[in-house]
PDB file of C-alpha atoms and ligand atoms in Angstrom:
ATOM      1  CA  MET A   1      34.079   7.019 -42.736  1.00 67.00           C
ATOM      2  CA  THR A   2      36.853   4.904 -42.990  1.00 92.00           C
ATOM      3  CA  TYR A   3      38.746   5.208 -40.103  1.00 97.00           C
ATOM      4  CA  THR A   4      38.357   3.702 -37.107  1.00 98.00           C
ATOM      5  CA  LEU A   5      39.460   4.966 -32.758  1.00 98.00           C
ATOM      6  CA  ARG A   6      41.567   2.857 -30.470  1.00 98.00           C
ATOM      7  CA  ASP A   7      43.599   3.410 -27.452  1.00 98.00           C
ATOM      8  CA  ALA A   8      47.110   4.386 -28.054  1.00 98.00           C
ATOM      9  CA  GLU A   9      50.120   1.847 -28.151  1.00 98.00           C
ATOM     10  CA  PRO A  10      53.169   2.694 -27.865  1.00 98.00           C
ATOM     11  CA  SER A  11      54.445   0.988 -31.525  1.00 98.00           C
ATOM     12  CA  ASP A  12      51.974   5.018 -32.178  1.00 98.00           C
ATOM     13  CA  LEU A  13      54.426   7.164 -30.210  1.00 98.00           C
ATOM     14  CA  GLU A  14      56.591   7.793 -33.411  1.00 98.00           C
ATOM     15  CA  ALA A  15      54.133   9.193 -35.654  1.00 98.00           C
ATOM     16  CA  ILE A  16      52.549  10.980 -32.790  1.00 98.00           C
ATOM     17  CA  THR A  17      56.046  12.534 -32.228  1.00 98.00           C
ATOM     18  CA  GLU A  18      55.989  13.611 -35.655  1.00 98.00           C
ATOM     19  CA  ILE A  19      52.676  15.107 -35.594  1.00 98.00           C
ATOM     20  CA  TYR A  20      52.901  17.310 -32.371  1.00 98.00           C
ATOM     21  CA  ARG A  21      56.474  17.946 -34.338  1.00 98.00           C
ATOM     22  CA  GLU A  22      54.769  19.656 -37.081  1.00 98.00           C
ATOM     23  CA  SER A  23      52.573  21.978 -34.578  1.00 98.00           C
ATOM     24  CA  VAL A  24      54.822  23.355 -32.223  1.00 98.00           C
ATOM     25  CA  GLU A  25      56.954  24.194 -34.649  1.00 98.00           C
ATOM     26  CA  ASN A  26      54.503  25.802 -37.273  1.00 97.00           C
ATOM     27  CA  GLY A  27      51.697  26.171 -35.174  1.00 97.00           C
ATOM     28  CA  VAL A  28      49.744  27.844 -31.997  1.00 98.00           C
ATOM     29  CA  ALA A  29      47.937  25.085 -30.516  1.00 98.00           C
ATOM     30  CA  SER A  30      51.114  24.381 -28.342  1.00 98.00           C
ATOM     31  CA  TYR A  31      52.677  27.269 -25.768  1.00 98.00           C
ATOM     32  CA  GLU A  32      55.910  25.422 -26.357  1.00 98.00           C
ATOM     33  CA  LEU A  33      58.361  26.428 -28.947  1.00 98.00           C
ATOM     34  CA  ASN A  34      61.272  23.603 -29.277  1.00 98.00           C
ATOM     35  CA  PRO A  35      59.599  20.088 -29.878  1.00 98.00           C
ATOM     36  CA  PRO A  36      60.287  17.037 -27.721  1.00 98.00           C
ATOM     37  CA  ASP A  37      61.723  13.428 -28.674  1.00 98.00           C
ATOM     38  CA  LEU A  38      60.383  10.294 -28.887  1.00 98.00           C
ATOM     39  CA  ALA A  39      61.704   9.849 -25.303  1.00 98.00           C
ATOM     40  CA  GLU A  40      60.091  12.805 -23.525  1.00 98.00           C
ATOM     41  CA  MET A  41      56.749  12.061 -25.968  1.00 98.00           C
ATOM     42  CA  THR A  42      57.428   8.363 -24.332  1.00 98.00           C
ATOM     43  CA  ARG A  43      57.860   9.922 -21.136  1.00 98.00           C
ATOM     44  CA  ARG A  44      54.336  11.829 -20.795  1.00 98.00           C
ATOM     45  CA  PHE A  45      52.604   8.898 -22.754  1.00 98.00           C
ATOM     46  CA  THR A  46      53.431   7.081 -20.308  1.00 98.00           C
ATOM     47  CA  ALA A  47      52.865   9.378 -17.224  1.00 97.00           C
ATOM     48  CA  LEU A  48      48.965  10.007 -18.984  1.00 97.00           C
ATOM     49  CA  LYS A  49      48.654   6.315 -19.005  1.00 96.00           C
ATOM     50  CA  ASP A  50      49.385   5.526 -15.386  1.00 94.00           C
ATOM     51  CA  GLN A  51      47.256   7.878 -13.848  1.00 94.00           C
ATOM     52  CA  GLY A  52      44.666   6.564 -15.189  1.00 95.00           C
ATOM     53  CA  TYR A  53      43.792   9.317 -18.492  1.00 97.00           C
ATOM     54  CA  PRO A  54      42.219   7.513 -21.793  1.00 98.00           C
ATOM     55  CA  TYR A  55      45.008   8.163 -24.900  1.00 98.00           C
ATOM     56  CA  ILE A  56      43.837   7.489 -28.453  1.00 98.00           C
ATOM     57  CA  ILE A  57      44.066   7.204 -32.153  1.00 98.00           C
ATOM     58  CA  ALA A  58      42.471   7.567 -35.508  1.00 98.00           C
ATOM     59  CA  GLU A  59      44.310   5.413 -38.041  1.00 98.00           C
ATOM     60  CA  GLU A  60      43.325   4.764 -40.804  1.00 97.00           C
ATOM     61  CA  ASP A  61      44.804   2.091 -43.133  1.00 95.00           C
ATOM     62  CA  ASN A  62      47.362   1.143 -40.433  1.00 91.00           C
ATOM     63  CA  ALA A  63      48.255   5.507 -41.250  1.00 96.00           C
ATOM     64  CA  LEU A  64      47.648   7.544 -37.651  1.00 98.00           C
ATOM     65  CA  LEU A  65      45.073  10.538 -38.025  1.00 98.00           C
ATOM     66  CA  GLY A  66      45.208  12.023 -34.694  1.00 98.00           C
ATOM     67  CA  TYR A  67      45.506  11.622 -31.420  1.00 98.00           C
ATOM     68  CA  ALA A  68      43.518  13.024 -28.052  1.00 98.00           C
ATOM     69  CA  TYR A  69      44.281  12.385 -25.026  1.00 98.00           C
ATOM     70  CA  ALA A  70      43.315  13.915 -21.347  1.00 98.00           C
ATOM     71  CA  GLY A  71      45.117  15.240 -18.696  1.00 98.00           C
ATOM     72  CA  ALA A  72      45.227  16.806 -15.440  1.00 97.00           C
ATOM     73  CA  TYR A  73      43.868  20.219 -15.637  1.00 97.00           C
ATOM     74  CA  ARG A  74      45.981  21.088 -12.452  1.00 97.00           C
ATOM     75  CA  THR A  75      47.668  19.465 -10.228  1.00 94.00           C
ATOM     76  CA  ARG A  76      46.197  20.235  -6.984  1.00 94.00           C
ATOM     77  CA  PRO A  77      44.255  17.543  -5.708  1.00 93.00           C
ATOM     78  CA  ALA A  78      41.226  19.692  -5.666  1.00 94.00           C
ATOM     79  CA  TYR A  79      41.127  19.442  -9.495  1.00 96.00           C
ATOM     80  CA  ARG A  80      41.159  16.046  -9.249  1.00 95.00           C
ATOM     81  CA  TRP A  81      37.757  15.735 -10.837  1.00 96.00           C
ATOM     82  CA  THR A  82      38.602  18.110 -14.259  1.00 97.00           C
ATOM     83  CA  VAL A  83      40.613  16.996 -17.432  1.00 98.00           C
ATOM     84  CA  GLU A  84      42.309  19.049 -19.808  1.00 98.00           C
ATOM     85  CA  ASP A  85      41.541  17.802 -23.854  1.00 98.00           C
ATOM     86  CA  SER A  86      44.526  17.811 -26.192  1.00 98.00           C
ATOM     87  CA  ILE A  87      44.030  16.544 -29.714  1.00 98.00           C
ATOM     88  CA  TYR A  88      46.315  17.302 -32.432  1.00 98.00           C
ATOM     89  CA  LEU A  89      45.976  15.173 -36.266  1.00 98.00           C
ATOM     90  CA  PRO A  90      48.440  16.472 -39.497  1.00 97.00           C
ATOM     91  CA  GLU A  91      46.784  19.106 -41.578  1.00 96.00           C
ATOM     92  CA  ALA A  92      46.341  16.465 -44.625  1.00 96.00           C
ATOM     93  CA  SER A  93      43.410  14.424 -41.889  1.00 97.00           C
ATOM     94  CA  ARG A  94      42.062  18.108 -41.040  1.00 97.00           C
ATOM     95  CA  GLY A  95      38.579  18.893 -42.305  1.00 96.00           C
ATOM     96  CA  ARG A  96      37.245  14.952 -42.500  1.00 96.00           C
ATOM     97  CA  GLY A  97      35.039  15.232 -39.019  1.00 97.00           C
ATOM     98  CA  ILE A  98      38.517  13.364 -37.329  1.00 98.00           C
ATOM     99  CA  GLY A  99      38.659  15.733 -34.768  1.00 98.00           C
ATOM    100  CA  ARG A 100      34.740  16.003 -34.072  1.00 98.00           C
ATOM    101  CA  ALA A 101      35.269  12.178 -33.706  1.00 98.00           C
ATOM    102  CA  LEU A 102      38.160  12.023 -31.022  1.00 98.00           C
ATOM    103  CA  LEU A 103      36.728  15.105 -28.606  1.00 98.00           C
ATOM    104  CA  GLY A 104      33.605  12.732 -28.850  1.00 98.00           C
ATOM    105  CA  GLU A 105      35.474   9.747 -28.092  1.00 98.00           C
ATOM    106  CA  LEU A 106      37.506  10.933 -25.089  1.00 98.00           C
ATOM    107  CA  ILE A 107      34.683  13.059 -23.829  1.00 98.00           C
ATOM    108  CA  GLU A 108      32.934   9.942 -23.714  1.00 98.00           C
ATOM    109  CA  ARG A 109      35.927   7.991 -22.138  1.00 98.00           C
ATOM    110  CA  CYS A 110      36.565  10.333 -19.404  1.00 98.00           C
ATOM    111  CA  THR A 111      32.588  10.653 -18.240  1.00 97.00           C
ATOM    112  CA  GLY A 112      32.289   6.813 -17.516  1.00 96.00           C
ATOM    113  CA  LEU A 113      36.353   7.266 -15.797  1.00 95.00           C
ATOM    114  CA  GLY A 114      33.915   9.764 -13.114  1.00 96.00           C
ATOM    115  CA  PHE A 115      35.189  12.890 -13.957  1.00 97.00           C
ATOM    116  CA  ARG A 116      33.102  16.260 -13.664  1.00 98.00           C
ATOM    117  CA  ARG A 117      33.912  18.918 -16.423  1.00 98.00           C
ATOM    118  CA  MET A 118      36.414  19.013 -19.091  1.00 98.00           C
ATOM    119  CA  ILE A 119      38.263  22.070 -20.325  1.00 98.00           C
ATOM    120  CA  GLY A 120      40.028  23.542 -23.463  1.00 98.00           C
ATOM    121  CA  ILE A 121      42.860  25.908 -23.552  1.00 98.00           C
ATOM    122  CA  ILE A 122      42.746  26.723 -27.415  1.00 98.00           C
ATOM    123  CA  GLY A 123      46.601  28.242 -28.045  1.00 98.00           C
ATOM    124  CA  GLY A 124      46.039  31.508 -30.123  1.00 98.00           C
ATOM    125  CA  GLY A 125      42.510  31.402 -29.866  1.00 96.00           C
ATOM    126  CA  HIS A 126      43.039  29.384 -33.136  1.00 96.00           C
ATOM    127  CA  PRO A 127      39.121  29.053 -34.815  1.00 97.00           C
ATOM    128  CA  ALA A 128      39.284  25.473 -35.908  1.00 97.00           C
ATOM    129  CA  SER A 129      39.602  24.128 -32.458  1.00 98.00           C
ATOM    130  CA  VAL A 130      37.479  27.149 -30.923  1.00 98.00           C
ATOM    131  CA  ALA A 131      34.785  25.155 -33.506  1.00 98.00           C
ATOM    132  CA  LEU A 132      35.736  21.729 -32.727  1.00 98.00           C
ATOM    133  CA  HIS A 133      34.615  22.471 -28.940  1.00 98.00           C
ATOM    134  CA  LYS A 134      31.271  24.782 -29.801  1.00 98.00           C
ATOM    135  CA  ALA A 135      30.517  21.339 -31.939  1.00 98.00           C
ATOM    136  CA  LEU A 136      31.138  19.345 -28.522  1.00 98.00           C
ATOM    137  CA  GLY A 137      28.937  21.586 -26.801  1.00 98.00           C
ATOM    138  CA  PHE A 138      31.630  23.242 -24.952  1.00 98.00           C
ATOM    139  CA  GLU A 139      31.343  27.077 -23.418  1.00 98.00           C
ATOM    140  CA  HIS A 140      33.635  29.934 -24.255  1.00 98.00           C
ATOM    141  CA  ALA A 141      34.901  30.448 -20.466  1.00 98.00           C
ATOM    142  CA  GLY A 142      37.105  33.568 -21.021  1.00 98.00           C
ATOM    143  CA  THR A 143      40.051  34.648 -22.572  1.00 98.00           C
ATOM    144  CA  LEU A 144      43.196  35.799 -20.999  1.00 98.00           C
ATOM    145  CA  HIS A 145      45.249  38.552 -23.202  1.00 98.00           C
ATOM    146  CA  ALA A 146      48.284  38.813 -25.036  1.00 98.00           C
ATOM    147  CA  THR A 147      49.683  34.911 -22.493  1.00 98.00           C
ATOM    148  CA  GLY A 148      51.136  33.523 -25.036  1.00 98.00           C
ATOM    149  CA  PHE A 149      54.442  34.705 -27.440  1.00 98.00           C
ATOM    150  CA  LYS A 150      55.346  33.077 -30.457  1.00 98.00           C
ATOM    151  CA  HIS A 151      56.642  33.272 -34.503  1.00 97.00           C
ATOM    152  CA  GLY A 152      56.770  36.871 -33.421  1.00 98.00           C
ATOM    153  CA  ARG A 153      53.136  37.651 -31.718  1.00 98.00           C
ATOM    154  CA  TRP A 154      51.257  38.217 -28.950  1.00 98.00           C
ATOM    155  CA  LEU A 155      48.606  35.080 -28.097  1.00 98.00           C
ATOM    156  CA  ASP A 156      45.749  35.089 -26.621  1.00 98.00           C
ATOM    157  CA  THR A 157      44.429  31.672 -24.899  1.00 98.00           C
ATOM    158  CA  VAL A 158      40.709  31.068 -24.834  1.00 98.00           C
ATOM    159  CA  ILE A 159      39.173  28.830 -22.524  1.00 98.00           C
ATOM    160  CA  MET A 160      36.021  26.115 -22.884  1.00 98.00           C
ATOM    161  CA  GLN A 161      34.955  23.954 -21.124  1.00 98.00           C
ATOM    162  CA  LEU A 162      32.103  21.176 -21.040  1.00 98.00           C
ATOM    163  CA  ALA A 163      30.221  19.693 -17.527  1.00 98.00           C
ATOM    164  CA  LEU A 164      30.976  16.322 -17.589  1.00 98.00           C
ATOM    165  CA  GLY A 165      28.025  13.589 -16.234  1.00 97.00           C
ATOM    166  CA  ASP A 166      26.311  14.676 -14.156  1.00 96.00           C
ATOM    167  CA  GLY A 167      28.559  18.131 -13.889  1.00 97.00           C
ATOM    168  CA  GLN A 168      27.962  19.495 -10.836  1.00 97.00           C
ATOM    169  CA  GLU A 169      24.572  18.124  -9.651  1.00 97.00           C
ATOM    170  CA  THR A 170      25.698  15.626  -7.249  1.00 96.00           C
ATOM    171  CA  ASP A 171      28.979  15.174  -5.710  1.00 96.00           C
ATOM    172  CA  PRO A 172      32.436  12.569  -6.878  1.00 94.00           C
ATOM    173  CA  ASP A 173      31.906   9.088  -6.816  1.00 90.00           C
ATOM    174  CA  ALA A 174      35.886   9.468  -4.607  1.00 88.00           C
ATOM    175  CA  SER A 175      35.842   5.364  -5.035  1.00 87.00           C
ATOM    176  CA  ARG A 176      35.935   5.234  -8.626  1.00 86.00           C
ATOM    177  CA  TYR A 177      38.366   8.241  -9.241  1.00 88.00           C
ATOM    178  CA  PRO A 178      40.799   6.004 -11.724  1.00 86.00           C
ATOM    179  CA  GLY A 179      44.205   7.527 -11.138  1.00 79.00           C
ATOM    180  CA  THR A 180      46.728   8.069  -8.671  1.00 72.00           C
ATOM    181  CA  LEU A 181      48.289  11.242  -9.030  1.00 66.00           C
ATOM    182  CA  PHE A 182      46.014  12.867  -6.133  1.00 68.00           C
TER     183      PHE A 182
HETATM  184  C1  LIG B 201      41.800  21.365 -33.963  1.00 56.88           C
HETATM  185  C2  LIG B 201      41.562  20.612 -35.231  1.00 56.88           C
HETATM  186  C3  LIG B 201      41.841  19.258 -33.794  1.00 56.88           C
HETATM  187  C4  LIG B 201      40.250  20.079 -35.721  1.00 56.88           C
HETATM  188  O1  LIG B 201      40.104  18.789 -36.134  1.00 56.88           O
HETATM  189  P1  LIG B 201      39.435  18.323 -37.751  1.00 56.88           P
HETATM  190  O2  LIG B 201      39.298  16.786 -37.791  1.00 56.88           O
HETATM  191  O3  LIG B 201      40.236  19.252 -38.383  1.00 56.88           O
HETATM  192  O4  LIG B 201      37.836  18.941 -36.944  1.00 56.88           O
HETATM  193  P2  LIG B 201      36.213  18.555 -37.789  1.00 56.88           P
HETATM  194  O5  LIG B 201      36.091  18.033 -39.054  1.00 56.88           O
HETATM  195  O6  LIG B 201      36.189  17.692 -36.492  1.00 56.88           O
HETATM  196  O7  LIG B 201      35.871  19.737 -37.806  1.00 56.88           O
HETATM  197  C5  LIG B 201      34.612  19.918 -36.240  1.00 56.88           C
HETATM  198  C6  LIG B 201      34.344  20.994 -36.306  1.00 56.88           C
HETATM  199  O8  LIG B 201      34.787  22.219 -35.726  1.00 56.88           O
HETATM  200  C7  LIG B 201      34.641  23.193 -37.431  1.00 56.88           C
HETATM  201  N1  LIG B 201      35.944  23.438 -38.526  1.00 56.88           N
HETATM  202  C8  LIG B 201      36.533  22.768 -38.341  1.00 56.88           C
HETATM  203  N2  LIG B 201      37.943  23.364 -38.687  1.00 56.88           N
HETATM  204  C9  LIG B 201      37.798  24.478 -39.072  1.00 56.88           C
HETATM  205  C10 LIG B 201      38.152  25.847 -39.300  1.00 56.88           C
HETATM  206  N3  LIG B 201      39.632  25.713 -39.790  1.00 56.88           N
HETATM  207  N4  LIG B 201      37.602  27.281 -39.550  1.00 56.88           N
HETATM  208  C11 LIG B 201      35.930  26.832 -38.708  1.00 56.88           C
HETATM  209  N5  LIG B 201      35.617  25.608 -38.361  1.00 56.88           N
HETATM  210  C12 LIG B 201      35.871  24.767 -38.209  1.00 56.88           C
HETATM  211  C13 LIG B 201      33.689  22.491 -38.204  1.00 56.88           C
HETATM  212  O9  LIG B 201      33.191  22.613 -39.044  1.00 56.88           O
HETATM  213  C14 LIG B 201      32.944  21.415 -37.510  1.00 56.88           C
HETATM  214  O10 LIG B 201      31.701  21.760 -37.459  1.00 56.88           O
HETATM  215  P3  LIG B 201      30.973  21.092 -37.571  1.00 56.88           P
HETATM  216  O11 LIG B 201      30.724  20.149 -36.623  1.00 56.88           O
HETATM  217  O12 LIG B 201      29.394  21.677 -36.728  1.00 56.88           O
HETATM  218  O13 LIG B 201      30.577  21.346 -39.234  1.00 56.88           O
HETATM  219  C15 LIG B 201      41.925  20.512 -35.974  1.00 56.88           C
HETATM  220  O14 LIG B 201      42.755  21.795 -37.202  1.00 56.88           O
HETATM  221  C16 LIG B 201      44.123  20.416 -35.433  1.00 56.88           C
HETATM  222  O15 LIG B 201      44.825  18.926 -35.587  1.00 56.88           O
HETATM  223  N6  LIG B 201      44.519  21.293 -35.348  1.00 56.88           N
HETATM  224  C17 LIG B 201      45.786  21.817 -35.203  1.00 56.88           C
HETATM  225  C18 LIG B 201      46.031  21.621 -33.561  1.00 56.88           C
HETATM  226  C19 LIG B 201      44.890  21.791 -32.825  1.00 56.88           C
HETATM  227  O16 LIG B 201      45.220  23.055 -33.117  1.00 56.88           O
HETATM  228  N7  LIG B 201      44.723  21.200 -31.733  1.00 56.88           N
HETATM  229  C20 LIG B 201      44.356  21.907 -30.352  1.00 56.88           C
HETATM  230  C21 LIG B 201      44.687  22.171 -29.631  1.00 56.88           C
HETATM  231  S1  LIG B 201      43.315  22.570 -28.134  1.00 56.88           S
END
């Protein structure tokens, strides 16, 4: 392993915007149809950071190999201990274990922040993403059939879940809630 993981900085957002653009235009992981520009990606990044969620990147020789972040699963306040993960690598970085490293780090950070459950919403049930989540211990929670329509075809959405820390065994520690969203 020659790459390192670190917190994303505003200066990374240009490369992140480009990675996401490629995925939006060519893939089914994201259900966006038009790639957001740098200003919109900056607004989203700032909102996530302000709410205390982790946003991390993998880099090697100053090149950005992929990024991952956690965000609210849903914004009604009873969901506040549940996060949804997002992770994107450019095609050239895939299959080297970088996705596994990024998602592993995201899980560790979210656990440390006191969150209790992570949800993966896998667009089109993409096999690489299902395999990645399975490798990190996620369980299949269900499939929402034909809930997306992109690139001229219907997409099934696979939901996967992972308990973090004590999971449901103890109540969450309200004093540790990291964000300002709720
Ligand atoms: C999904 C994605 C993040 C995986 O990252 P990656 O670095 O290529 O995956 P890794 O090399 O870390 O592999 C992780 C696990 O998934 C498996 N895997 C990876 N790609 C696979 C594929 N195409 N088919 C089947 N299994 C695959 C690996 O074998 C590995 O399992 P193991 O550790 O038990 O051997 C990457 O393919 C990607 O960015 N895809 C496009 C965007 C996307 O789908 N994001 C997910 C949004 S929820």
